[in-house]
mmCIF file of C-alpha atoms in Angstrom:
data_model
loop_
_atom_site.group_PDB
_atom_site.id
_atom_site.type_symbol
_atom_site.label_atom_id
_atom_site.label_comp_id
_atom_site.label_asym_id
_atom_site.label_seq_id
_atom_site.Cartn_x
_atom_site.Cartn_y
_atom_site.Cartn_z
ATOM 1 C CA GLY A 421 138.693 140.550 -149.682
ATOM 2 C CA ALA A 422 141.495 142.987 -150.349
ATOM 3 C CA VAL A 423 144.860 141.667 -149.179
ATOM 4 C CA VAL A 424 147.982 143.706 -148.565
ATOM 5 C CA SER A 425 151.327 142.098 -147.836
ATOM 6 C CA GLN A 426 154.583 143.510 -146.504
ATOM 7 C CA HIS A 427 158.088 142.204 -146.751
ATOM 8 C CA PRO A 428 160.061 141.648 -144.668
ATOM 9 C CA SER A 429 157.989 141.147 -141.536
ATOM 10 C CA TRP A 430 160.966 142.042 -139.407
ATOM 11 C CA VAL A 431 164.494 143.276 -140.027
ATOM 12 C CA ILE A 432 167.513 144.015 -137.873
ATOM 13 C CA CYS A 433 170.244 146.193 -139.298
ATOM 14 C CA LYS A 434 173.319 148.093 -138.251
ATOM 15 C CA SER A 435 173.294 151.827 -137.790
ATOM 16 C CA GLY A 436 174.125 153.639 -141.025
ATOM 17 C CA THR A 437 172.745 151.036 -143.385
ATOM 18 C CA SER A 438 169.669 151.361 -145.587
ATOM 19 C CA VAL A 439 166.627 149.147 -145.374
ATOM 20 C CA LYS A 440 163.918 148.622 -147.971
ATOM 21 C CA ILE A 441 160.383 147.595 -147.061
ATOM 22 C CA GLU A 442 157.919 146.414 -149.695
ATOM 23 C CA CYS A 443 154.165 146.809 -149.648
ATOM 24 C CA ARG A 444 152.062 144.875 -152.158
ATOM 25 C CA SER A 445 148.371 144.770 -152.920
ATOM 26 C CA LEU A 446 147.790 141.142 -153.833
ATOM 27 C CA ASP A 447 144.342 141.045 -155.363
ATOM 28 C CA PHE A 448 143.600 144.611 -156.367
ATOM 29 C CA GLN A 449 145.231 147.616 -157.938
ATOM 30 C CA ALA A 450 146.055 150.406 -155.530
ATOM 31 C CA THR A 451 146.498 153.862 -156.971
ATOM 32 C CA THR A 452 147.200 155.176 -153.490
ATOM 33 C CA MET A 453 149.231 153.617 -150.727
ATOM 34 C CA PHE A 454 149.990 154.990 -147.293
ATOM 35 C CA TRP A 455 152.930 154.505 -144.971
ATOM 36 C CA TYR A 456 152.521 154.686 -141.196
ATOM 37 C CA ARG A 457 154.903 154.423 -138.291
ATOM 38 C CA GLN A 458 153.991 153.175 -134.842
ATOM 39 C CA PHE A 459 156.189 153.565 -131.785
ATOM 40 C CA PRO A 460 155.623 151.335 -128.732
ATOM 41 C CA LYS A 461 152.337 152.057 -126.982
ATOM 42 C CA GLN A 462 151.620 154.849 -129.450
ATOM 43 C CA SER A 463 149.153 155.161 -132.250
ATOM 44 C CA LEU A 464 149.821 154.977 -135.942
ATOM 45 C CA MET A 465 151.192 158.160 -137.434
ATOM 46 C CA LEU A 466 150.902 158.781 -141.136
ATOM 47 C CA MET A 467 154.304 159.345 -142.705
ATOM 48 C CA ALA A 468 153.449 159.783 -146.358
ATOM 49 C CA THR A 469 150.896 159.186 -149.059
ATOM 50 C CA SER A 470 152.146 157.439 -152.157
ATOM 51 C CA ASN A 471 150.434 157.793 -155.521
ATOM 52 C CA GLU A 472 151.350 155.510 -158.397
ATOM 53 C CA GLY A 473 153.563 157.252 -160.915
ATOM 54 C CA SER A 474 154.073 160.439 -158.952
ATOM 55 C CA LYS A 475 156.056 161.746 -156.018
ATOM 56 C CA ALA A 476 154.932 160.884 -152.526
ATOM 57 C CA THR A 477 153.392 163.499 -150.258
ATOM 58 C CA TYR A 478 155.105 163.591 -146.895
ATOM 59 C CA GLU A 479 153.567 164.652 -143.619
ATOM 60 C CA GLN A 480 155.034 167.538 -141.700
ATOM 61 C CA GLY A 481 158.170 166.555 -139.843
ATOM 62 C CA VAL A 482 158.940 163.496 -141.975
ATOM 63 C CA GLU A 483 162.249 163.746 -143.818
ATOM 64 C CA LYS A 484 161.689 162.834 -147.445
ATOM 65 C CA ASP A 485 165.407 162.308 -148.045
ATOM 66 C CA LYS A 486 165.574 159.825 -145.217
ATOM 67 C CA PHE A 487 162.379 157.921 -145.975
ATOM 68 C CA LEU A 488 162.372 157.310 -149.712
ATOM 69 C CA ILE A 489 159.082 156.141 -151.153
ATOM 70 C CA ASN A 490 158.614 154.666 -154.586
ATOM 71 C CA HIS A 491 155.263 153.635 -156.033
ATOM 72 C CA ALA A 492 156.285 152.378 -159.439
ATOM 73 C CA SER A 493 153.340 150.098 -160.117
ATOM 74 C CA LEU A 494 149.709 149.740 -159.128
ATOM 75 C CA THR A 495 150.519 146.860 -156.811
ATOM 76 C CA LEU A 496 153.844 147.816 -155.236
ATOM 77 C CA SER A 497 155.156 150.619 -153.071
ATOM 78 C CA THR A 498 158.510 150.598 -151.329
ATOM 79 C CA LEU A 499 159.801 152.510 -148.334
ATOM 80 C CA THR A 500 163.560 152.819 -147.989
ATOM 81 C CA VAL A 501 164.954 153.996 -144.684
ATOM 82 C CA THR A 502 168.307 155.485 -145.584
ATOM 83 C CA SER A 503 171.223 155.639 -143.157
ATOM 84 C CA ALA A 504 169.104 154.135 -140.437
ATOM 85 C CA HIS A 505 169.754 155.014 -136.819
ATOM 86 C CA PRO A 506 168.439 153.482 -133.593
ATOM 87 C CA GLU A 507 165.754 156.165 -133.309
ATOM 88 C CA ASP A 508 164.298 154.876 -136.578
ATOM 89 C CA SER A 509 163.500 151.577 -134.878
ATOM 90 C CA SER A 510 159.751 151.244 -135.099
ATOM 91 C CA PHE A 511 156.851 149.292 -136.539
ATOM 92 C CA TYR A 512 156.123 150.372 -140.106
ATOM 93 C CA ILE A 513 152.709 149.616 -141.583
ATOM 94 C CA CYS A 514 151.448 150.267 -145.074
ATOM 95 C CA SER A 515 147.925 150.455 -146.350
ATOM 96 C CA ALA A 516 146.360 150.542 -149.785
ATOM 97 C CA ARG A 517 143.122 151.836 -151.166
ATOM 98 C CA ASP A 518 141.066 150.088 -153.782
ATOM 99 C CA PRO A 519 139.668 152.791 -156.103
ATOM 100 C CA SER A 520 137.059 150.441 -157.534
ATOM 101 C CA ARG A 521 135.208 150.746 -154.238
ATOM 102 C CA GLY A 522 134.574 154.459 -154.565
ATOM 103 C CA PRO A 523 136.565 157.573 -153.608
ATOM 104 C CA TYR A 524 136.059 157.292 -149.862
ATOM 105 C CA ASN A 525 136.433 153.585 -149.382
ATOM 106 C CA GLU A 526 138.447 151.988 -146.649
ATOM 107 C CA GLN A 527 142.159 151.413 -146.559
ATOM 108 C CA PHE A 528 143.432 147.851 -146.282
ATOM 109 C CA PHE A 529 146.423 147.383 -144.047
ATOM 110 C CA GLY A 530 149.482 145.214 -144.338
ATOM 111 C CA PRO A 531 150.782 143.120 -141.433
ATOM 112 C CA GLY A 532 153.584 145.544 -140.629
ATOM 113 C CA THR A 533 157.385 145.430 -140.568
ATOM 114 C CA ARG A 534 159.335 145.591 -137.336
ATOM 115 C CA LEU A 535 162.593 147.490 -137.880
ATOM 116 C CA THR A 536 165.330 147.334 -135.259
ATOM 117 C CA VAL A 537 168.444 149.385 -135.810
ATOM 118 C CA LEU A 538 171.415 148.429 -133.662
ATOM 119 C CA LYS B 517 143.452 169.490 -137.347
ATOM 120 C CA GLN B 518 141.676 166.282 -136.497
ATOM 121 C CA GLU B 519 142.446 164.733 -133.125
ATOM 122 C CA VAL B 520 141.123 161.370 -132.012
ATOM 123 C CA THR B 521 140.970 160.352 -128.374
ATOM 124 C CA GLN B 522 140.169 156.958 -126.929
ATOM 125 C CA ILE B 523 139.041 156.301 -123.405
ATOM 126 C CA PRO B 524 139.914 154.272 -121.438
ATOM 127 C CA ALA B 525 143.535 153.551 -122.366
ATOM 128 C CA ALA B 526 143.217 150.107 -120.830
ATOM 129 C CA LEU B 527 140.347 147.952 -119.696
ATOM 130 C CA SER B 528 140.246 144.602 -117.919
ATOM 131 C CA VAL B 529 136.989 142.662 -117.661
ATOM 132 C CA PRO B 530 135.874 139.157 -116.770
ATOM 133 C CA GLU B 531 134.792 136.830 -119.533
ATOM 134 C CA GLY B 532 131.169 137.179 -120.561
ATOM 135 C CA GLU B 533 130.840 140.851 -119.728
ATOM 136 C CA ASN B 534 129.422 143.351 -122.193
ATOM 137 C CA LEU B 535 131.638 146.394 -122.665
ATOM 138 C CA VAL B 536 131.872 149.717 -124.438
ATOM 139 C CA LEU B 537 134.946 151.401 -125.858
ATOM 140 C CA ASN B 538 134.822 155.117 -126.501
ATOM 141 C CA CYS B 539 136.286 157.239 -129.255
ATOM 142 C CA SER B 540 135.961 160.998 -129.675
ATOM 143 C CA PHE B 541 137.078 163.233 -132.516
ATOM 144 C CA THR B 542 137.412 166.992 -132.779
ATOM 145 C CA ASP B 543 136.462 167.592 -136.411
ATOM 146 C CA SER B 544 132.966 166.431 -137.272
ATOM 147 C CA ALA B 545 133.695 166.735 -140.998
ATOM 148 C CA ILE B 546 134.712 163.121 -141.344
ATOM 149 C CA TYR B 547 133.845 160.826 -144.219
ATOM 150 C CA ASN B 548 133.864 157.714 -142.134
ATOM 151 C CA LEU B 549 135.054 156.233 -138.890
ATOM 152 C CA GLN B 550 136.706 152.877 -138.620
ATOM 153 C CA TRP B 551 137.416 150.506 -135.772
ATOM 154 C CA PHE B 552 140.424 148.188 -135.877
ATOM 155 C CA ARG B 553 141.846 145.449 -133.773
ATOM 156 C CA GLN B 554 145.597 145.081 -133.279
ATOM 157 C CA ASP B 555 147.188 142.075 -131.631
ATOM 158 C CA PRO B 556 150.672 142.521 -130.090
ATOM 159 C CA GLY B 557 153.342 142.911 -132.746
ATOM 160 C CA LYS B 558 150.817 142.549 -135.538
ATOM 161 C CA GLY B 559 149.140 144.728 -138.117
ATOM 162 C CA LEU B 560 145.592 146.001 -138.120
ATOM 163 C CA THR B 561 142.418 144.037 -138.624
ATOM 164 C CA SER B 562 139.482 146.122 -139.744
ATOM 165 C CA LEU B 563 136.397 145.447 -137.635
ATOM 166 C CA LEU B 564 133.766 147.944 -138.657
ATOM 167 C CA LEU B 565 133.549 150.998 -140.896
ATOM 168 C CA ILE B 566 130.765 153.538 -140.458
ATOM 169 C CA GLN B 567 130.142 156.011 -143.246
ATOM 170 C CA SER B 568 129.338 159.571 -142.202
ATOM 171 C CA SER B 569 125.716 159.097 -143.282
ATOM 172 C CA GLN B 570 125.288 156.045 -141.085
ATOM 173 C CA ARG B 571 124.545 155.786 -137.390
ATOM 174 C CA GLU B 572 125.802 152.308 -136.652
ATOM 175 C CA GLN B 573 127.220 149.092 -138.018
ATOM 176 C CA THR B 574 127.043 145.578 -136.641
ATOM 177 C CA SER B 575 129.161 142.505 -137.129
ATOM 178 C CA GLY B 576 128.536 139.504 -134.931
ATOM 179 C CA ARG B 577 129.080 140.493 -131.312
ATOM 180 C CA LEU B 578 130.349 143.923 -132.305
ATOM 181 C CA ASN B 579 128.303 147.059 -132.741
ATOM 182 C CA ALA B 580 129.759 150.450 -133.560
ATOM 183 C CA SER B 581 127.857 153.712 -133.419
ATOM 184 C CA LEU B 582 128.655 157.142 -134.775
ATOM 185 C CA ASP B 583 127.351 160.513 -133.621
ATOM 186 C CA LYS B 584 128.967 163.188 -135.757
ATOM 187 C CA SER B 585 127.275 166.069 -133.991
ATOM 188 C CA SER B 586 128.843 165.169 -130.670
ATOM 189 C CA GLY B 587 132.064 163.876 -132.193
ATOM 190 C CA ARG B 588 131.751 160.442 -130.673
ATOM 191 C CA SER B 589 131.816 156.812 -131.623
ATOM 192 C CA THR B 590 131.449 153.741 -129.472
ATOM 193 C CA LEU B 591 132.335 150.107 -129.984
ATOM 194 C CA TYR B 592 130.118 147.714 -128.093
ATOM 195 C CA ILE B 593 131.351 144.171 -127.532
ATOM 196 C CA ALA B 594 128.795 141.685 -126.314
ATOM 197 C CA ALA B 595 129.596 138.609 -124.252
ATOM 198 C CA SER B 596 133.332 139.221 -124.255
ATOM 199 C CA GLN B 597 135.739 136.309 -124.659
ATOM 200 C CA PRO B 598 139.446 135.905 -123.836
ATOM 201 C CA GLY B 599 140.094 135.880 -127.573
ATOM 202 C CA ASP B 600 138.836 139.463 -127.726
ATOM 203 C CA SER B 601 141.929 140.573 -125.813
ATOM 204 C CA ALA B 602 143.770 143.053 -128.040
ATOM 205 C CA THR B 603 144.222 146.761 -128.593
ATOM 206 C CA TYR B 604 141.287 148.441 -130.295
ATOM 207 C CA LEU B 605 141.954 151.505 -132.420
ATOM 208 C CA CYS B 606 139.500 153.927 -133.889
ATOM 209 C CA ALA B 607 140.356 156.161 -136.813
ATOM 210 C CA GLY B 608 138.508 159.044 -138.394
ATOM 211 C CA ARG B 609 138.885 159.723 -142.068
ATOM 212 C CA GLY B 610 138.833 163.223 -143.505
ATOM 213 C CA SER B 611 139.568 163.418 -147.251
ATOM 214 C CA GLU B 612 142.420 160.967 -147.822
ATOM 215 C CA LYS B 613 143.907 160.735 -144.362
ATOM 216 C CA LEU B 614 143.088 158.456 -141.474
ATOM 217 C CA VAL B 615 143.757 159.893 -138.026
ATOM 218 C CA PHE B 616 144.129 157.270 -135.331
ATOM 219 C CA GLY B 617 143.517 157.318 -131.618
ATOM 220 C CA LYS B 618 146.052 155.749 -129.274
ATOM 221 C CA GLY B 619 143.836 152.755 -128.691
ATOM 222 C CA THR B 620 142.245 150.926 -125.808
ATOM 223 C CA LYS B 621 144.043 147.818 -124.599
ATOM 224 C CA LEU B 622 141.408 145.268 -123.679
ATOM 225 C CA THR B 623 142.071 142.247 -121.504
ATOM 226 C CA VAL B 624 139.308 139.683 -121.058
ATOM 227 C CA ASN B 625 140.041 137.380 -118.166
ATOM 228 C CA PRO B 626 138.818 133.777 -118.234
#
């Protein structure tokens, strides 16, 4: 199967610091990765779509200068939450698409990263 | 803009019962619809994916149907078990994006 990992699985940081979350496709190359955010008892909301070698496409209302996304290789995308504040505390989940399975294949999801900003 | 709604928000059933979870979507121009399971504090586990040309998919005790014309999908769970307790999310895919419902929290009581 297609496996996606995230690191770290949880992180606690002080307000004003930056936090980097990694998303890796372990057994396939992912030209496209997606970053979602999930607040308690809410659904997943797409934050941005990350394409390898190009700039990420952000959804409306998501600050690109606050949530920096880098997709430098076919197996790694990173999300950096800059100057984090308590309202950024959330569950962040990435997903990756395997292009070898056709243009409209499913996304494979990572296990998520719980961010708590004090 | 695609909107996905799941009813009910929560469901509690006794072990062994058959149950149906509902998902509706506003834009019938979807490429596929996917059902996921999410355990507390965990990521998503894909259960079933139905392509737009398909009517249903089955995996073990799970059966998912898709009716694009009415904008509805259902997830049928047969002979429910306590281990089925989780939140079930459906998501419709249009072009690249997946749009998720808020989920149905299922509790199966022993």
